[in-house]
mmCIF file of C-alpha atoms in Angstrom:
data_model
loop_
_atom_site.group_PDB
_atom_site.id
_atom_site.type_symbol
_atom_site.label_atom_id
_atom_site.label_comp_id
_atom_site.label_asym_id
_atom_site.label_seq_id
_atom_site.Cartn_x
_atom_site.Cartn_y
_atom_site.Cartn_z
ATOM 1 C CA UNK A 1410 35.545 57.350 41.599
ATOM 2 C CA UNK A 1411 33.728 55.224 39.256
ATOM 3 C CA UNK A 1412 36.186 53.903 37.158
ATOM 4 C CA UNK A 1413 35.143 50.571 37.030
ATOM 5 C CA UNK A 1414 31.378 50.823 37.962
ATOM 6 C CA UNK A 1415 30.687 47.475 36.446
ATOM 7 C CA UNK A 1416 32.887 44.638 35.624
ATOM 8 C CA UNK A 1417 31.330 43.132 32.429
ATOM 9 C CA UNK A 1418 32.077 39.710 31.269
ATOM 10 C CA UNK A 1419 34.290 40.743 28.463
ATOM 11 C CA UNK A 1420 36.725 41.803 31.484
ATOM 12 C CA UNK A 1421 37.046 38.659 33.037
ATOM 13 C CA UNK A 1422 39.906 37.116 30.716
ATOM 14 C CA UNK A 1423 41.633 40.364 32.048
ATOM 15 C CA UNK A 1424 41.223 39.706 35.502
ATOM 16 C CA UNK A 1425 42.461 36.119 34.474
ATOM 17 C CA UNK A 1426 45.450 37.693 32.598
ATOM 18 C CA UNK A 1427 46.044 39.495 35.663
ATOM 19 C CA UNK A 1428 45.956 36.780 37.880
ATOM 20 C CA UNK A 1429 48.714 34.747 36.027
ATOM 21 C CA UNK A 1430 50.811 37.647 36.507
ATOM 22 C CA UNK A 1431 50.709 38.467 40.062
ATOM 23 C CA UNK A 1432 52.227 36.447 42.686
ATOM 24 C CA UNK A 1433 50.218 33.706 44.337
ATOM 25 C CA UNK A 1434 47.784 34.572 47.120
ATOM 26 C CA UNK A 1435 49.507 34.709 51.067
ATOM 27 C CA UNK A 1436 47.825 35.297 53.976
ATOM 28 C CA UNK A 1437 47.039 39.009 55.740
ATOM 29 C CA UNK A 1438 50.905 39.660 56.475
ATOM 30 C CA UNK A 1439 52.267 38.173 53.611
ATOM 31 C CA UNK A 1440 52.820 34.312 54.391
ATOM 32 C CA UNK A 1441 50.213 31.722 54.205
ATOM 33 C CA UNK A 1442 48.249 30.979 57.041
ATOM 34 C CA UNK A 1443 49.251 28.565 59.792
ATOM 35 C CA UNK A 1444 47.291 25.559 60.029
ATOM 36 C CA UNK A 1445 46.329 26.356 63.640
ATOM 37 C CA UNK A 1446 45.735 29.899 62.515
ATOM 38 C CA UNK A 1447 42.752 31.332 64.937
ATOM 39 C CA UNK A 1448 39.744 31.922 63.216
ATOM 40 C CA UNK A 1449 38.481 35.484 62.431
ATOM 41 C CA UNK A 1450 37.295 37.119 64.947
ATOM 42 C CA UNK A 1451 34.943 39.694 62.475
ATOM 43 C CA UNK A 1452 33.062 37.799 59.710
ATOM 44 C CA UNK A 1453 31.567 38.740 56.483
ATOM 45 C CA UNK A 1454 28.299 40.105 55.223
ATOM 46 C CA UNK A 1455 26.023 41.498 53.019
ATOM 47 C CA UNK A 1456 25.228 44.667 52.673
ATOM 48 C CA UNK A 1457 21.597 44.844 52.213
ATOM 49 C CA UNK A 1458 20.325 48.543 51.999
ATOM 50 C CA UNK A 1459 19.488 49.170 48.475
ATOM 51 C CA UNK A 1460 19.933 52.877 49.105
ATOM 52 C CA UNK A 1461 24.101 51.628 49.700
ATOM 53 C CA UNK A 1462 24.882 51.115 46.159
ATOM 54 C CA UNK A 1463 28.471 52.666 45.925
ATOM 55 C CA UNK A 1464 30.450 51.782 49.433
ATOM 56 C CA UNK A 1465 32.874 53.796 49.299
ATOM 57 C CA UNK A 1466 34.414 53.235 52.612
ATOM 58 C CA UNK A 1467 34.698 50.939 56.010
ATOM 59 C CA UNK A 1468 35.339 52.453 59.634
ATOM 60 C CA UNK A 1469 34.914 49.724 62.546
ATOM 61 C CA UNK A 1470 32.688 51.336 65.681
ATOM 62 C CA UNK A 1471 34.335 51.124 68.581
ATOM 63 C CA UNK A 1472 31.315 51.548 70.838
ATOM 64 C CA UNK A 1473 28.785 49.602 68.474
ATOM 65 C CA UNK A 1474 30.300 46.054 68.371
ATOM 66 C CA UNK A 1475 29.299 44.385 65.243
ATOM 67 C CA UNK A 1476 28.723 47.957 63.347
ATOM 68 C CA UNK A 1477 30.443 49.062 60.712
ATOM 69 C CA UNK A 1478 29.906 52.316 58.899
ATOM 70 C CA UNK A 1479 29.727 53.393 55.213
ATOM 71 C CA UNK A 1480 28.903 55.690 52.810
ATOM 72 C CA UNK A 1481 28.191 56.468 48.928
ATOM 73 C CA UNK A 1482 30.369 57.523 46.285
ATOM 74 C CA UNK A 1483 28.995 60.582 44.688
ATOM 75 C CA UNK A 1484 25.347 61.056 43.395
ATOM 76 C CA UNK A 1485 23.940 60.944 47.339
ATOM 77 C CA UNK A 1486 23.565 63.080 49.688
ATOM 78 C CA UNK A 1487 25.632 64.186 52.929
ATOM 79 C CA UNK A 1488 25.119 60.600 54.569
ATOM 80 C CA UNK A 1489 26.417 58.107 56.700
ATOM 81 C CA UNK A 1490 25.044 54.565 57.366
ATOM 82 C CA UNK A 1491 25.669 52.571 60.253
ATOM 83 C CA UNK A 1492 25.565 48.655 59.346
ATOM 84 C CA UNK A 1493 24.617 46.181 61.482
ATOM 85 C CA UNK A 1494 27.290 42.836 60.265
ATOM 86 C CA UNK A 1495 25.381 40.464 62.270
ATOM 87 C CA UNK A 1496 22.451 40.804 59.774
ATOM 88 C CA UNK A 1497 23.720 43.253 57.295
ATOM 89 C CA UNK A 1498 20.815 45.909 57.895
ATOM 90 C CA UNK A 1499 21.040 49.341 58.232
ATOM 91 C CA UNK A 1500 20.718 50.436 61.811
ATOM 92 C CA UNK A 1501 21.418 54.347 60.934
ATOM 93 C CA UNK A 1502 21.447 56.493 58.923
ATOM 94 C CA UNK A 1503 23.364 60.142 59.974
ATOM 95 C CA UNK A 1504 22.405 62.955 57.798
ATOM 96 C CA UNK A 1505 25.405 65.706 58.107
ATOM 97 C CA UNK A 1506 24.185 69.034 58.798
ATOM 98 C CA UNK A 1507 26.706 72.445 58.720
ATOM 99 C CA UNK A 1508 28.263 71.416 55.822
ATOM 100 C CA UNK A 1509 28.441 72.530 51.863
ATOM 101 C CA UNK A 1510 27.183 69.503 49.029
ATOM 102 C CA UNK A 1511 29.282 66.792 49.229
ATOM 103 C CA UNK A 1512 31.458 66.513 45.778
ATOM 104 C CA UNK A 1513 32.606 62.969 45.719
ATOM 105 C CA UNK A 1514 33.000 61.389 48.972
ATOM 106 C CA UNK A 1515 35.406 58.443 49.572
ATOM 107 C CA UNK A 1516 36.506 57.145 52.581
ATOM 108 C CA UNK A 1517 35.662 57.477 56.121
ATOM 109 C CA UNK A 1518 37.905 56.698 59.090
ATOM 110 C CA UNK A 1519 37.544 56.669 62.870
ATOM 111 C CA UNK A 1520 39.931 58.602 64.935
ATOM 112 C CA UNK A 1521 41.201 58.174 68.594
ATOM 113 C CA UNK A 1522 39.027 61.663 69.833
ATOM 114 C CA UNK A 1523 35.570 59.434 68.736
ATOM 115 C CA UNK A 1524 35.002 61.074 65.510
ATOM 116 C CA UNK A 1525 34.059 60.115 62.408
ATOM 117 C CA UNK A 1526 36.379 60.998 59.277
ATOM 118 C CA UNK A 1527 34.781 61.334 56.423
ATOM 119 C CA UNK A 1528 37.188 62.388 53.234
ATOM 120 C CA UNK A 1529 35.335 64.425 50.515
ATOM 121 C CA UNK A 1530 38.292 63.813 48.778
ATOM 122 C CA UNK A 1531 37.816 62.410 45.442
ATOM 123 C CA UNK A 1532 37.966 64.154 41.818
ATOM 124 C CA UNK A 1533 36.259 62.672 39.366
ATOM 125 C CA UNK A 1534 38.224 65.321 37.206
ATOM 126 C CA UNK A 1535 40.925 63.784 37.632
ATOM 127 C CA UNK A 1536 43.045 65.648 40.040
ATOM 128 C CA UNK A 1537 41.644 69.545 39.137
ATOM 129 C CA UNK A 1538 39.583 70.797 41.902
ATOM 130 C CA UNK A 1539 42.491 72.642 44.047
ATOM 131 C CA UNK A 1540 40.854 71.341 47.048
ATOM 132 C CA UNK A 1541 39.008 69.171 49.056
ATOM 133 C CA UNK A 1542 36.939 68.622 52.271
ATOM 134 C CA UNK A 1543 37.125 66.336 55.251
ATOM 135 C CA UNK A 1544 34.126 66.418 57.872
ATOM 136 C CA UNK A 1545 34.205 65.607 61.101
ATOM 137 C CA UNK A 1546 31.767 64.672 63.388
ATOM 138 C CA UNK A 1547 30.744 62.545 66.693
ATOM 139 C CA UNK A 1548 30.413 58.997 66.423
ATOM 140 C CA UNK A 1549 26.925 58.665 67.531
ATOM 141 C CA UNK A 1550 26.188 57.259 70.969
ATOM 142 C CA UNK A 1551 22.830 55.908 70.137
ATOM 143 C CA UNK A 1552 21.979 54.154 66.977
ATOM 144 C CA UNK A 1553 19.072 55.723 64.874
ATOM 145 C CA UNK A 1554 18.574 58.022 61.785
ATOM 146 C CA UNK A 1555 19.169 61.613 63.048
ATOM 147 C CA UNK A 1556 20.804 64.815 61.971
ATOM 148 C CA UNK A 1557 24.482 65.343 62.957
ATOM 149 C CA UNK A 1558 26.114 68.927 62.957
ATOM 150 C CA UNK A 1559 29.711 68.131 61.078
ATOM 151 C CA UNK A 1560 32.641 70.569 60.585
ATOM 152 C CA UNK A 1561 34.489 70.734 57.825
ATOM 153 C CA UNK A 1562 38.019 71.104 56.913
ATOM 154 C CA UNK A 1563 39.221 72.234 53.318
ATOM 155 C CA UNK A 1564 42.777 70.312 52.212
ATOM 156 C CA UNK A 1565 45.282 71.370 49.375
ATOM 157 C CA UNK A 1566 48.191 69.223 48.770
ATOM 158 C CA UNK A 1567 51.413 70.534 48.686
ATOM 159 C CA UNK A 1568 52.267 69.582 45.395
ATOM 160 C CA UNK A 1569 49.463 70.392 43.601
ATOM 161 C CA UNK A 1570 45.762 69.179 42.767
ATOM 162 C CA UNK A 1571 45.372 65.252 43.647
ATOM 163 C CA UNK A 1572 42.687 62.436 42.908
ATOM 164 C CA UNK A 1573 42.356 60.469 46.435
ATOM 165 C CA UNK A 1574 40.130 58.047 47.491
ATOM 166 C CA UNK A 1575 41.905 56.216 50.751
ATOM 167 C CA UNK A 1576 42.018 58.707 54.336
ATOM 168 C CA UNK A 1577 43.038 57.525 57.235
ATOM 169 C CA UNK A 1578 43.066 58.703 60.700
ATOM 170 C CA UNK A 1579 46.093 57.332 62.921
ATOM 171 C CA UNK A 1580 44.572 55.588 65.899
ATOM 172 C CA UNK A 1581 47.201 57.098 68.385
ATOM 173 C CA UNK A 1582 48.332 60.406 66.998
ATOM 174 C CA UNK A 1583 45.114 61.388 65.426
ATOM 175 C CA UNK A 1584 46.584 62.687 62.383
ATOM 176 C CA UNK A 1585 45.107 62.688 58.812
ATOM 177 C CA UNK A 1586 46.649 61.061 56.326
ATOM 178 C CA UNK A 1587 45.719 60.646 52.229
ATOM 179 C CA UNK A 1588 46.495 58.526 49.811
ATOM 180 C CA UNK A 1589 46.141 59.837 46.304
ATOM 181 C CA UNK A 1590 45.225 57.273 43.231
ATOM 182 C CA UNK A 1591 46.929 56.705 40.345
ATOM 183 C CA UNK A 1592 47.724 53.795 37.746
ATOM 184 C CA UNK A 1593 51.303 54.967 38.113
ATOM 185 C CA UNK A 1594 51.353 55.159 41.613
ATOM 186 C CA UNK A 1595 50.486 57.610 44.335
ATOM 187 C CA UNK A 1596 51.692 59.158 47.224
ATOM 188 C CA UNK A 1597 51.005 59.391 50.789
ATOM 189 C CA UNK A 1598 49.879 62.739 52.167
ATOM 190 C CA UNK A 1599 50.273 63.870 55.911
ATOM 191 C CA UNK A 1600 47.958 66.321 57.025
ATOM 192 C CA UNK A 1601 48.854 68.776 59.887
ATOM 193 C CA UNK A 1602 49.283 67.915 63.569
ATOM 194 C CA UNK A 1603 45.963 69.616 64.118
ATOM 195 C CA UNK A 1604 42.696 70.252 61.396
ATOM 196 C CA UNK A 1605 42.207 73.864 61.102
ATOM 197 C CA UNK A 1606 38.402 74.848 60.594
ATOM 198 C CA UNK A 1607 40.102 78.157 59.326
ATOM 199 C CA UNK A 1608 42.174 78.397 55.979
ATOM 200 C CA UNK A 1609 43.634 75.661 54.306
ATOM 201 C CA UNK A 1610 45.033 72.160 55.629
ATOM 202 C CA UNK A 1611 48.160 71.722 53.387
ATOM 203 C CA UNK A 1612 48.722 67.866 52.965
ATOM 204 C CA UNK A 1613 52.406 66.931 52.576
ATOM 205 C CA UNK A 1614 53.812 64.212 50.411
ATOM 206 C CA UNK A 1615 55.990 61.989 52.946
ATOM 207 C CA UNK A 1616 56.021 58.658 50.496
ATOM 208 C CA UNK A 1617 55.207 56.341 47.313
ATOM 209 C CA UNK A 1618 52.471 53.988 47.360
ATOM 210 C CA UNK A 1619 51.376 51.763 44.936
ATOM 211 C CA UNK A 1620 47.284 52.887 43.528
ATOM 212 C CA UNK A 1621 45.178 53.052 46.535
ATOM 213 C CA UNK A 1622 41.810 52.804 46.769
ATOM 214 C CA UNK A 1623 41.832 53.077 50.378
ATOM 215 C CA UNK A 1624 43.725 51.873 53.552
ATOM 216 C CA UNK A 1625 43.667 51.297 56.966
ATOM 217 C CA UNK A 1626 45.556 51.902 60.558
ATOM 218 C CA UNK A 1627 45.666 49.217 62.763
ATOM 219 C CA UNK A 1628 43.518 50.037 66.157
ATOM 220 C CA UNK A 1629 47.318 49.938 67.684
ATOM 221 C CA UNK A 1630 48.853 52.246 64.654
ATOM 222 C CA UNK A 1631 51.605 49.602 64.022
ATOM 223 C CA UNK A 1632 50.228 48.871 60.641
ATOM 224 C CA UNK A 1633 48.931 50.866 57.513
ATOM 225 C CA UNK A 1634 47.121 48.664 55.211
ATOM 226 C CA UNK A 1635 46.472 50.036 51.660
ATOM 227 C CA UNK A 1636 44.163 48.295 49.068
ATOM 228 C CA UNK A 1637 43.614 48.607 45.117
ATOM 229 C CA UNK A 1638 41.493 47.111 42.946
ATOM 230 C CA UNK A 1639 43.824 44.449 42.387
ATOM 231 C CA UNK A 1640 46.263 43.936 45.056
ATOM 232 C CA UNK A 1641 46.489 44.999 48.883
ATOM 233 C CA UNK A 1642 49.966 45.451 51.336
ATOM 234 C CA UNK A 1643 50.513 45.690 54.622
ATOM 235 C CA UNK A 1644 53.347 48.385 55.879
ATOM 236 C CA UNK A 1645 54.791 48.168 59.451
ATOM 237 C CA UNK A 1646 53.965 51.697 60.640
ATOM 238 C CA UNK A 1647 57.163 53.404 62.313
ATOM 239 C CA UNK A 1648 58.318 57.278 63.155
ATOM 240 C CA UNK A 1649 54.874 58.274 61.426
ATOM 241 C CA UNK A 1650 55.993 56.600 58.130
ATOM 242 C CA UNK A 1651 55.064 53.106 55.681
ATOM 243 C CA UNK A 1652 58.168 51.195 56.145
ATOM 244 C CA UNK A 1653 59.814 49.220 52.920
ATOM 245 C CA UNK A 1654 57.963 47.295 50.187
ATOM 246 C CA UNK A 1655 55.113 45.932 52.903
ATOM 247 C CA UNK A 1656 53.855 42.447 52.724
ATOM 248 C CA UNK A 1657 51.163 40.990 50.285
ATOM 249 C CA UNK A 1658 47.407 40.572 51.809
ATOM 250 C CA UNK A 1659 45.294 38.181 50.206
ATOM 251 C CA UNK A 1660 42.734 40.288 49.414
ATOM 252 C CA UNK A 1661 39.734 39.228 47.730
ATOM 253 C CA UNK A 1662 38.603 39.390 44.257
ATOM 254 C CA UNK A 1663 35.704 42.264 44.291
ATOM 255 C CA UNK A 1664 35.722 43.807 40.744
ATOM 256 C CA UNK A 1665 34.951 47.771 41.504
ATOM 257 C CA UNK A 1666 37.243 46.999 44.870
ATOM 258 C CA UNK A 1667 36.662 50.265 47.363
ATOM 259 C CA UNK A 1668 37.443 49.867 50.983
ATOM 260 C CA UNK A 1669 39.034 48.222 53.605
ATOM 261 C CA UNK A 1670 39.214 48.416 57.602
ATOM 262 C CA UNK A 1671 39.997 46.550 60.341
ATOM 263 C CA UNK A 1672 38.116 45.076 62.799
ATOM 264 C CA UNK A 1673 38.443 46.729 66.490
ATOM 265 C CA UNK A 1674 40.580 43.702 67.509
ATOM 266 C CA UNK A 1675 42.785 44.039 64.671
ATOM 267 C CA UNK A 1676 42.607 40.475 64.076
ATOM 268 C CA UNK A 1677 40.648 40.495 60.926
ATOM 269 C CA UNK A 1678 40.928 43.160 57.800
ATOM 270 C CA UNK A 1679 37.399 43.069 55.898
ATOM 271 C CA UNK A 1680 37.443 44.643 52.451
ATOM 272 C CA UNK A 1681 34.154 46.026 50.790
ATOM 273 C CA UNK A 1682 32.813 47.092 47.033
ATOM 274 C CA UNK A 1683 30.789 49.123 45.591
ATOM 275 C CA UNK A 1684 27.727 47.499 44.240
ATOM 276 C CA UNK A 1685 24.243 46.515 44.953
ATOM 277 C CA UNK A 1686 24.201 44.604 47.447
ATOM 278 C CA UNK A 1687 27.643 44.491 47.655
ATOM 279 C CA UNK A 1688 29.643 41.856 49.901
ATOM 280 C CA UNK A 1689 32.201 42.629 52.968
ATOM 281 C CA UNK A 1690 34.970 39.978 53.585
ATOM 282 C CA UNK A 1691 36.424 39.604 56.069
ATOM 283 C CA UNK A 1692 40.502 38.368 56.249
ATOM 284 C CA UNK A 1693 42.442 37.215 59.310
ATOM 285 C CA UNK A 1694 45.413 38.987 60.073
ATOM 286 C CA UNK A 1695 48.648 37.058 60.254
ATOM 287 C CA UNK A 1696 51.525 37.985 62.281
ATOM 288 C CA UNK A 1697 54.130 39.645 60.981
ATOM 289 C CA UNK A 1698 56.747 37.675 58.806
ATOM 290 C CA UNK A 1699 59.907 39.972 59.178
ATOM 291 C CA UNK A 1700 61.016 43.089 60.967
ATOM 292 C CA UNK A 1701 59.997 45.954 60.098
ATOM 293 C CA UNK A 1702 62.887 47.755 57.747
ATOM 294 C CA UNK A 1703 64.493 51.092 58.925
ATOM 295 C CA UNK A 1704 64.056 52.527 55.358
ATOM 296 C CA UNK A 1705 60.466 54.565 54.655
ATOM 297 C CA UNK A 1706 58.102 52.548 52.065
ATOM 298 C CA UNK A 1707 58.829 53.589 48.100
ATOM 299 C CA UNK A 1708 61.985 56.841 47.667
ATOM 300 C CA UNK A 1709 60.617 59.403 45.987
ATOM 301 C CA UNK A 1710 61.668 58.625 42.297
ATOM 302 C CA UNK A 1711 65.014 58.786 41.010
ATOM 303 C CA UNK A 1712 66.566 58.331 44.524
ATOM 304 C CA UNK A 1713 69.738 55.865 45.130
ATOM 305 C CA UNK A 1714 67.000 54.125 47.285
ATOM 306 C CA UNK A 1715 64.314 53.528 44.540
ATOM 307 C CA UNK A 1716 67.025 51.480 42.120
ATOM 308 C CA UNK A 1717 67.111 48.483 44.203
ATOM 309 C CA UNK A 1718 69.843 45.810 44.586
ATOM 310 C CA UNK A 1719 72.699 45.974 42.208
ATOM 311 C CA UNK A 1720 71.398 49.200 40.684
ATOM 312 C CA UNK A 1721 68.297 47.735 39.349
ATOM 313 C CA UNK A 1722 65.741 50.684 38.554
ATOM 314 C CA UNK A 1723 62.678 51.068 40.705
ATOM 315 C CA UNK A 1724 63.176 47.229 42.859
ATOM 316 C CA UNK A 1725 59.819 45.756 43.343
ATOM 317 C CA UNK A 1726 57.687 48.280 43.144
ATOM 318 C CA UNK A 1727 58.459 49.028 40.025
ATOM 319 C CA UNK A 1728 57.796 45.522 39.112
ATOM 320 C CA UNK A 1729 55.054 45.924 40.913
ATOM 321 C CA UNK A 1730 53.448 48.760 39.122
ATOM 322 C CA UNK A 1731 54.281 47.430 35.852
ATOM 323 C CA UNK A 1732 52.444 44.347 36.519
ATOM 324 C CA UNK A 1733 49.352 46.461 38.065
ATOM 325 C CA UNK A 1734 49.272 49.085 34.980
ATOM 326 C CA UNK A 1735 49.475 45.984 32.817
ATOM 327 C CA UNK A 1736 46.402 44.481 34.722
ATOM 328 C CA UNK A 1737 44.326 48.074 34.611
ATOM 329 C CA UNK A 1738 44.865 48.783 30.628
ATOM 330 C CA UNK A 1739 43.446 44.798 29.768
ATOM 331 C CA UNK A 1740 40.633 45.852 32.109
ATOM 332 C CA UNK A 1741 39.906 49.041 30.107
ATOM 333 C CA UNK A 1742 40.687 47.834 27.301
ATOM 334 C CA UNK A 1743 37.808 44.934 27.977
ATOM 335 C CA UNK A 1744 35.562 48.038 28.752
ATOM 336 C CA UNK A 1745 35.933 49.900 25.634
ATOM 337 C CA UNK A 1746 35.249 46.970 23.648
ATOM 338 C CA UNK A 1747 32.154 46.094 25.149
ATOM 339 C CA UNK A 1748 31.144 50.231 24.849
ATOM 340 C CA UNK A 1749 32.046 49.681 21.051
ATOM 341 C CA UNK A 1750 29.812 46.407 20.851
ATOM 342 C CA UNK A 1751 27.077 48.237 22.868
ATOM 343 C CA UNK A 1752 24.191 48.613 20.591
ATOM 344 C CA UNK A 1753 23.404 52.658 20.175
ATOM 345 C CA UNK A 1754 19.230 54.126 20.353
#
C-alpha cells in the first residue's frame, strides 16, 4: 500500500505528537534490555539496489546465511530479490514464471517445506477485489538471477473483501496466516490446513489485531510478531492462536514502516521500509517478561472479554487504537496540508 509513500517534513511534529503519546520505548519482549543483554546476533544494513525502492517484505534464508529476501510493492514486476546483509547488494534476483500480473504484492514469508511465500495480497482499493493470490515457490539452492516456475493460490476471506499487507507462514505447522490493515484495527486470518491450487482458499477470522503492516513467526512458532507504522507487539503463540494484549517491541522509527522478520536464530527481529535505499534494523530479542495468558489476543468486539477490568470498554487495546488512530489522522492531516501548499503546473 502506499499510504504514506513519503514522510514530508510538515509530518514530523505528528510523529512528535505521536511520540508523547505512546508509551516509552522497551526492549523486543516488552522490558528494557538487561545490561548484560547478548548482542544481536543479525545486524543492520542498507539496502542498496536502486531497482528495491518499495520493500515490501523480509523472509530470513535458512540455507543462505546472511541473505535476506524482498520484494516491491506494486508498479514491478513478478520479482524476488535475494539481499546479501553483509554488504547490502543484491545477490538475486528470481523472476516468477506460471503466474498471472502481480496486483500489489506485500509480504513474503518462508515456510517449514523450503518455500517461499509470497502474499499478493494487498488492495490498494481498499478492501474490493474479492480475492487475492499467494505464490509459492522453491527457495533457490543457488544464488543467481534465474526464472522460477511459482504456483499460485487464490484466497477469499470469510467475511468479506480485506486490505492485507502482513502473511505469515507458521514455521512448524506450515499454515498461512493474514493479517488485514486497518486504522481501526484488523484481524487475523487462518488459511486452510493445506493451499489448494484448485478453487478458492477461504481465510478465517480467528482474532483482533491492532493495524499490521506485517508480522512474523518465530523460527520455533512460539511467537507472532506484528508491526505498524507506528508501534510493533510481540504475542506468545499457543493452540494456533496470538495470546492476550502481547508485549511492546521497540521498534524503530522508519516513516513508510513495511516489514519485519526474524533472524534464523530468533535472536534478533530486523524491521525494513520502503524507500530508496531504504535501511534494515535489526532488534535483539528479549526473553519473555510474563507467561503467556490462556485467553486468545483481542475478543472479537462486544465480547465480555473485550471490556476489560471492572467493565471498562475495549481494555488496552482500545486505548491502544485510540492512541494509534490519533497518531495516523495528525500524519494525514500533515499530508494534506503540504498537498494544499504544493504549488500546481
Amino acid at each position: 500500500m502506499r499510504l504514506l509513500r513519503t514522510v514530508p517534513t510538515t509530518a514530523v511534529p505528528a510523529a512528535l505528537a505521536l511520540g508523547l503519546l505512546l508509551p516509552g520505548p522497551a526492549a523486543a519482549s516488552g522490558a528494557a534490555p538487561a545490561p548484560d543483554a547478548p548482542a544481536p546476533t543479525a545486524s543492520g544494513f542498507t539496502i542498496g539496489d536502486p531497482r528495491i525502492t518499495e520493500s515490501s517484505g523480509l523472509a530470513a534464508s535458512r540455507i543462505h546465511p546472511g541473505v535476506y529476501w524482498t520484494h516491491n510493492d506494486s508498479d514491478d514486476g513478478p520479482y524476488v530479490y535475494a539481499v546479501d546483509s553483509a554488504t547490502g547488494r543484491t545477490v538475486a534476483r528470481i523472476t516468477l514464471s506460471g503466474i498471472g500480473t502481480p496486483r500489489d504484492v506485500e509480504a513474503i514469508s518462508l515456510g517449514p517445506d523450503g518455500n517461499l511465500y509470497v502474499g499478493d495480497i494487498g488492495d490498494n482499493r481498499d478492501g474490493t477485489w474479492d480475492h487475492v493470490w499467494i505464490y509459492r515457490l522453491p527457495e533457490p539452492k543457488e544464488l543467481h538471477d534465474a526464472t522460477v516456475t511459482a504456483e499460485q493460490f487464490t484466497a477469499v476471506y470469510a467475511d468479506g473483501p480485506r486490505n492485507a499487507e502482513a502473511l505469515m507462514v507458521h514455521p512448524v505447522t506450515g499454515r498461512v496466516y493474514i493479517a488485514s490493515k486497518n486504522e481501526q484495527g484488523g484481524g487475523l486470518y487462518e488459511g486452510p490446513e493445506k493451499l489448494s491450487a484448485d478453487g478458492r482458499n477461504v481465510f478465517r477470522r480467528v482474532a483482533e489485531v491492532p493495524w499490521v503492516t506485517d508480522g512474523a513467526f518465530s523460527p520455533d512458532g512460539t511467537r507472532l510478531t506484528l508491526r505498524g507504522y507506528f508501534t510493533a507487539r510481540t504475542y506468545p503463540w499457543k493452540d494456533g492462536r496470538p495470546q492476550g494484549e502481547g508485549e511492546r517491541v521497540d521498534a524503530p522509527w522508519q516513516g513508510q514502516a513495511e516489514s519485519v522478520t526474524y533472524s534464523p536464530d530468533g535472536r534478533t527481529l530486523l524491521f525494513g521500509a520502503e524507500g530508496a535505499n531504504s535501511r534494515v534494523v535489526a532488534v535483539p530479542v528479549a526473553p519473555a517478561t510474563t507467561p503467556p495468558p490462556s485467553g486468545p489476543a483481542h475478543p472479537a468486539p462486544g465480547s465480555a472479554a473485550e471490556k476489560g477490568p471492572a467493565g471498562s470498554e475495549g481494555g488496552s487495546f482500545t486505548k491502544g487504537a485510540l492512541v494509534l488512530a490519533a497518531g495516523t489522522a495528525l500524519v494525514l492531516a500533515a499530508k494534506r496540508l503540504l498537498r494544499r501548499r504544493r504549488p500546481r503546473g
